[in-house]
Amino acid sequence: MTGTSHNVVKDERFENNIPRLIDALKAFLRASFKDYYFLDMETGRFKKVPEYPEEAWLEGMVNALCHRSYNVQGNSIYIKHFDNRLEISNSGPLPAQVTVENIKSERFARNPRVARVLEDMGYVRQLNEGVSRIYESMEKSMLSTPEYKEENGNVYLTLRNKISEHSKTIHDSVLEKIEHNWNTYNDTQKNIINYLFLNHQGTVLDFASRIGVNEKTIRLYLNQFVTEGILDRLSEKQRDINAVFVFKKH
């Protein structure tokens, strides 16, 4: 299930036995998630990074199927895909002695037979091991710490992405030019590119105050980038201190 803050744009229902559910959901979610680019300042390479590490969302989904309260009738597991986060909600409270605070270390299976079968089939690990993998994979991907909460008798896991912090519209030809010329750029030019990559746009004053270089120098480099076809200057005035610079759209 995918959506924005409130409006659902796609609603899919899945019904099957647990192993087939896992396989179907895995294929569906893989196709739903986007990739974003991370600029490596050392090499100047744009690395493609998944919206969420598969280990995290897959473990979260499998744990929900494995540890839900199957005696609660009429409730379903919901996977909601928003622009900036993924929410997995599960019917029933956390099992026994498990709490939001100790979920990484406390071991307990609400449905031990289900857990054993799924473990034998290679789908699941013990509860705390699976949760630990969620935390570890999110940390390795430099993403926010997973958020667990227990509310109204349900358990919610939220994974947050960083797509909103990265440009999703930089043209491939612009990326290629930056990568090709990276070793010829000085630190100020590299910082201009990085600032724009993270903030999507900026004025001369924005760059100068953030990078700590005088406005004249910043303007010189920005104009060079415009000439090279890397940036666009958004202003109809020839001299405009508030002119906005963005990556060129082809």
Short mmCIF file of C-alpha atoms in Angstrom, two decimals:
data_model
loop_
_atom_site.label_atom_id
_atom_site.label_comp_id
_atom_site.label_asym_id
_atom_site.label_seq_id
_atom_site.Cartn_x
_atom_site.Cartn_y
_atom_site.Cartn_z
CA MET A 1 0.00 0.00 0.00
CA THR A 2 1.48 3.32 -1.01
CA GLY A 3 0.44 6.89 -0.36
CA THR A 4 1.26 10.46 0.57
CA SER A 5 0.60 11.89 4.03
CA HIS A 6 -3.11 11.13 3.80
CA ASN A 7 -4.08 10.26 0.23
CA VAL A 8 -3.58 6.70 -0.91
CA VAL A 9 -2.44 6.48 -4.53
CA LYS A 10 -2.21 2.69 -4.72
CA ASP A 11 -4.00 0.09 -2.63
CA GLU A 12 -3.14 -3.58 -2.98
CA ARG A 13 -4.46 -6.48 -0.94
CA PHE A 14 -2.50 -9.72 -0.54
CA GLU A 15 -3.91 -13.02 0.71
CA ASN A 16 -2.10 -16.35 0.79
CA ASN A 17 -0.12 -18.61 3.09
CA ILE A 18 2.77 -16.88 4.84
CA PRO A 19 5.68 -18.07 2.63
CA ARG A 20 3.84 -17.12 -0.56
CA LEU A 21 2.79 -13.82 1.00
CA ILE A 22 6.43 -13.03 1.76
CA ASP A 23 7.49 -13.80 -1.82
CA ALA A 24 4.64 -11.76 -3.34
CA LEU A 25 5.21 -8.78 -1.05
CA LYS A 26 8.95 -8.88 -1.64
CA ALA A 27 8.45 -8.61 -5.41
CA PHE A 28 5.81 -5.89 -5.06
CA LEU A 29 7.86 -3.72 -2.68
CA ARG A 30 11.05 -4.08 -4.71
CA ALA A 31 9.19 -2.64 -7.69
CA SER A 32 7.62 0.14 -5.58
CA PHE A 33 10.76 1.57 -3.98
CA LYS A 34 12.86 4.24 -5.66
CA ASP A 35 16.60 4.80 -5.76
CA TYR A 36 18.34 8.03 -4.90
CA TYR A 37 21.85 9.31 -5.45
CA PHE A 38 24.49 10.01 -2.84
CA LEU A 39 27.42 12.26 -3.80
CA ASP A 40 30.76 10.88 -2.66
CA MET A 41 32.81 14.02 -2.04
CA GLU A 42 36.10 12.11 -2.22
CA THR A 43 35.60 10.61 -5.67
CA GLY A 44 32.89 12.82 -7.14
CA ARG A 45 30.89 9.73 -8.04
CA PHE A 46 27.11 9.64 -7.66
CA LYS A 47 26.28 6.37 -5.97
CA LYS A 48 22.83 4.91 -6.38
CA VAL A 49 21.37 3.97 -3.00
CA PRO A 50 18.05 2.16 -2.44
CA GLU A 51 15.24 4.03 -0.74
CA TYR A 52 15.42 1.49 2.10
CA PRO A 53 17.86 -1.40 2.57
CA GLU A 54 16.10 -4.65 1.72
CA GLU A 55 17.26 -6.26 4.96
CA ALA A 56 15.34 -3.65 6.94
CA TRP A 57 11.96 -3.71 5.22
CA LEU A 58 12.04 -7.45 4.60
CA GLU A 59 12.82 -8.23 8.25
CA GLY A 60 10.10 -5.80 9.35
CA MET A 61 7.55 -7.43 7.07
CA VAL A 62 8.49 -11.00 8.04
CA ASN A 63 8.49 -10.14 11.75
CA ALA A 64 4.99 -8.69 11.40
CA LEU A 65 3.74 -11.88 9.74
CA CYS A 66 5.53 -14.10 12.23
CA HIS A 67 4.66 -12.34 15.48
CA ARG A 68 1.19 -10.89 14.90
CA SER A 69 -1.81 -11.85 17.05
CA TYR A 70 -3.65 -14.27 14.78
CA ASN A 71 -6.43 -14.64 17.34
CA VAL A 72 -7.45 -11.01 16.72
CA GLN A 73 -10.14 -11.26 14.08
CA GLY A 74 -10.71 -8.64 11.41
CA ASN A 75 -7.30 -6.98 11.73
CA SER A 76 -4.69 -7.04 8.98
CA ILE A 77 -1.04 -6.18 8.60
CA TYR A 78 -0.71 -2.84 6.82
CA ILE A 79 2.35 -1.72 4.88
CA LYS A 80 2.05 1.96 4.00
CA HIS A 81 4.57 3.52 1.62
CA PHE A 82 4.81 7.31 1.92
CA ASP A 83 7.18 9.73 0.19
CA ASN A 84 9.47 9.93 3.22
CA ARG A 85 8.76 6.79 5.22
CA LEU A 86 7.54 3.19 5.29
CA GLU A 87 5.12 2.12 8.01
CA ILE A 88 4.42 -1.50 8.91
CA SER A 89 1.57 -1.97 11.40
CA ASN A 90 0.77 -5.26 13.07
CA SER A 91 -2.32 -6.32 15.03
CA GLY A 92 -1.82 -7.14 18.70
CA PRO A 93 0.56 -5.71 21.31
CA LEU A 94 4.20 -6.65 21.68
CA PRO A 95 4.54 -10.20 23.03
CA ALA A 96 5.08 -10.91 26.74
CA GLN A 97 8.11 -9.13 28.18
CA VAL A 98 9.07 -7.34 24.96
CA THR A 99 8.85 -3.54 25.05
CA VAL A 100 9.70 -0.76 22.64
CA GLU A 101 12.76 -0.04 24.80
CA ASN A 102 14.17 -3.59 24.87
CA ILE A 103 12.95 -4.90 21.51
CA LYS A 104 16.53 -5.11 20.15
CA SER A 105 17.68 -7.49 22.89
CA GLU A 106 14.64 -9.35 24.26
CA ARG A 107 13.96 -12.78 22.76
CA PHE A 108 10.39 -14.04 22.52
CA ALA A 109 8.19 -15.56 19.83
CA ARG A 110 4.42 -15.13 20.13
CA ASN A 111 3.88 -17.90 17.57
CA PRO A 112 6.76 -20.35 18.14
CA ARG A 113 5.50 -22.95 15.66
CA VAL A 114 5.11 -20.37 12.92
CA ALA A 115 8.54 -18.97 13.78
CA ARG A 116 10.14 -22.42 13.69
CA VAL A 117 8.67 -23.32 10.30
CA LEU A 118 9.64 -19.96 8.79
CA GLU A 119 13.11 -20.28 10.31
CA ASP A 120 13.52 -23.76 8.81
CA MET A 121 12.45 -22.35 5.44
CA GLY A 122 15.00 -19.54 5.73
CA TYR A 123 12.47 -16.73 6.03
CA VAL A 124 12.92 -15.63 9.62
CA ARG A 125 15.34 -15.40 12.52
CA GLN A 126 14.63 -15.09 16.21
CA LEU A 127 12.74 -11.90 17.08
CA ASN A 128 15.62 -9.93 18.55
CA GLU A 129 18.06 -11.03 15.83
CA GLY A 130 15.70 -9.85 13.11
CA VAL A 131 15.08 -6.53 14.83
CA SER A 132 18.82 -6.02 15.29
CA ARG A 133 19.30 -6.52 11.56
CA ILE A 134 16.75 -3.79 10.89
CA TYR A 135 18.70 -1.35 13.06
CA GLU A 136 22.07 -2.38 11.63
CA SER A 137 21.05 -2.19 7.97
CA MET A 138 19.45 1.25 8.43
CA GLU A 139 22.60 2.49 10.15
CA LYS A 140 24.85 1.12 7.40
CA SER A 141 22.70 2.94 4.85
CA MET A 142 23.10 6.18 6.85
CA LEU A 143 19.34 6.34 7.40
CA SER A 144 17.35 7.27 10.48
CA THR A 145 17.03 4.89 13.41
CA PRO A 146 13.97 2.62 13.05
CA GLU A 147 11.03 3.74 15.16
CA TYR A 148 8.82 1.29 17.06
CA LYS A 149 5.67 2.29 18.90
CA GLU A 150 2.80 0.46 20.53
CA GLU A 151 -0.57 2.18 20.18
CA ASN A 152 -4.21 1.07 20.44
CA GLY A 153 -3.20 -2.56 20.74
CA ASN A 154 -1.08 -2.48 17.58
CA VAL A 155 2.66 -2.35 16.93
CA TYR A 156 4.05 0.11 14.39
CA LEU A 157 7.48 0.11 12.73
CA THR A 158 8.51 3.24 10.83
CA LEU A 159 11.52 3.41 8.50
CA ARG A 160 12.43 6.86 7.17
CA ASN A 161 14.27 7.53 3.93
CA LYS A 162 16.35 10.50 2.79
CA ILE A 163 14.96 10.97 -0.68
CA SER A 164 13.51 14.34 0.33
CA GLU A 165 17.08 15.49 1.04
CA HIS A 166 18.36 14.57 -2.41
CA SER A 167 17.47 15.80 -5.85
CA LYS A 168 15.39 13.31 -7.81
CA THR A 169 15.50 15.31 -11.04
CA ILE A 170 19.20 15.75 -11.90
CA HIS A 171 19.60 14.76 -15.52
CA ASP A 172 22.02 11.94 -16.32
CA SER A 173 24.06 14.19 -18.63
CA VAL A 174 24.62 16.65 -15.75
CA LEU A 175 25.72 13.84 -13.43
CA GLU A 176 28.14 12.62 -16.09
CA LYS A 177 29.67 16.09 -16.57
CA ILE A 178 30.18 16.54 -12.83
CA GLU A 179 31.79 13.11 -12.45
CA HIS A 180 34.02 13.67 -15.50
CA ASN A 181 35.22 17.10 -14.31
CA TRP A 182 35.37 16.39 -10.57
CA ASN A 183 39.14 16.11 -10.32
CA THR A 184 39.52 19.52 -12.00
CA TYR A 185 37.32 21.29 -9.42
CA ASN A 186 38.75 23.05 -6.40
CA ASP A 187 37.21 22.73 -2.93
CA THR A 188 34.90 25.72 -3.42
CA GLN A 189 33.50 24.34 -6.67
CA LYS A 190 32.98 20.93 -5.07
CA ASN A 191 31.20 22.51 -2.12
CA ILE A 192 28.94 24.47 -4.47
CA ILE A 193 27.92 21.25 -6.21
CA ASN A 194 27.37 19.44 -2.90
CA TYR A 195 25.31 22.30 -1.44
CA LEU A 196 23.10 22.38 -4.52
CA PHE A 197 22.77 18.61 -4.53
CA LEU A 198 21.48 18.63 -0.95
CA ASN A 199 19.39 21.81 -1.13
CA HIS A 200 18.20 21.75 -4.76
CA GLN A 201 18.68 25.52 -5.24
CA GLY A 202 20.54 28.53 -3.89
CA THR A 203 21.42 32.18 -4.37
CA VAL A 204 24.92 33.64 -4.37
CA LEU A 205 24.41 34.69 -0.77
CA ASP A 206 23.25 31.17 0.19
CA PHE A 207 26.41 29.62 -1.20
CA ALA A 208 28.70 32.30 0.22
CA SER A 209 27.32 32.09 3.75
CA ARG A 210 27.30 28.30 3.81
CA ILE A 211 30.68 27.70 2.19
CA GLY A 212 32.47 30.68 3.74
CA VAL A 213 33.79 32.16 0.50
CA ASN A 214 33.23 35.73 -0.74
CA GLU A 215 30.31 36.41 -3.06
CA LYS A 216 32.49 37.52 -6.00
CA THR A 217 34.26 34.16 -6.11
CA ILE A 218 31.00 32.24 -5.71
CA ARG A 219 29.39 34.20 -8.56
CA LEU A 220 32.39 33.50 -10.82
CA TYR A 221 32.13 29.73 -10.30
CA LEU A 222 28.34 29.70 -10.61
CA ASN A 223 28.56 31.50 -13.94
CA GLN A 224 31.20 28.99 -15.10
CA PHE A 225 28.87 26.13 -14.22
CA VAL A 226 26.08 27.82 -16.20
CA THR A 227 28.39 28.17 -19.22
CA GLU A 228 29.38 24.49 -18.93
CA GLY A 229 25.72 23.44 -19.01
CA ILE A 230 25.66 22.15 -15.43
CA LEU A 231 23.51 24.87 -13.83
CA ASP A 232 20.66 27.15 -14.83
CA ARG A 233 20.29 30.71 -13.54
CA LEU A 234 16.65 31.51 -12.84
CA SER A 235 16.24 35.24 -13.32
CA GLU A 236 15.27 37.53 -16.17
CA LYS A 237 17.49 40.33 -14.84
CA GLN A 238 21.10 40.52 -15.94
CA ARG A 239 22.17 41.58 -12.46
CA ASP A 240 20.06 40.09 -9.72
CA ILE A 241 21.49 39.36 -6.27
CA ASN A 242 18.49 37.11 -5.64
CA ALA A 243 18.91 35.01 -8.78
CA VAL A 244 18.39 31.33 -8.01
CA PHE A 245 20.74 28.65 -9.34
CA VAL A 246 19.59 25.06 -9.97
CA PHE A 247 20.91 22.02 -11.79
CA LYS A 248 20.21 22.24 -15.50
CA LYS A 249 17.15 20.36 -16.69
CA HIS A 250 17.55 18.81 -20.14
#
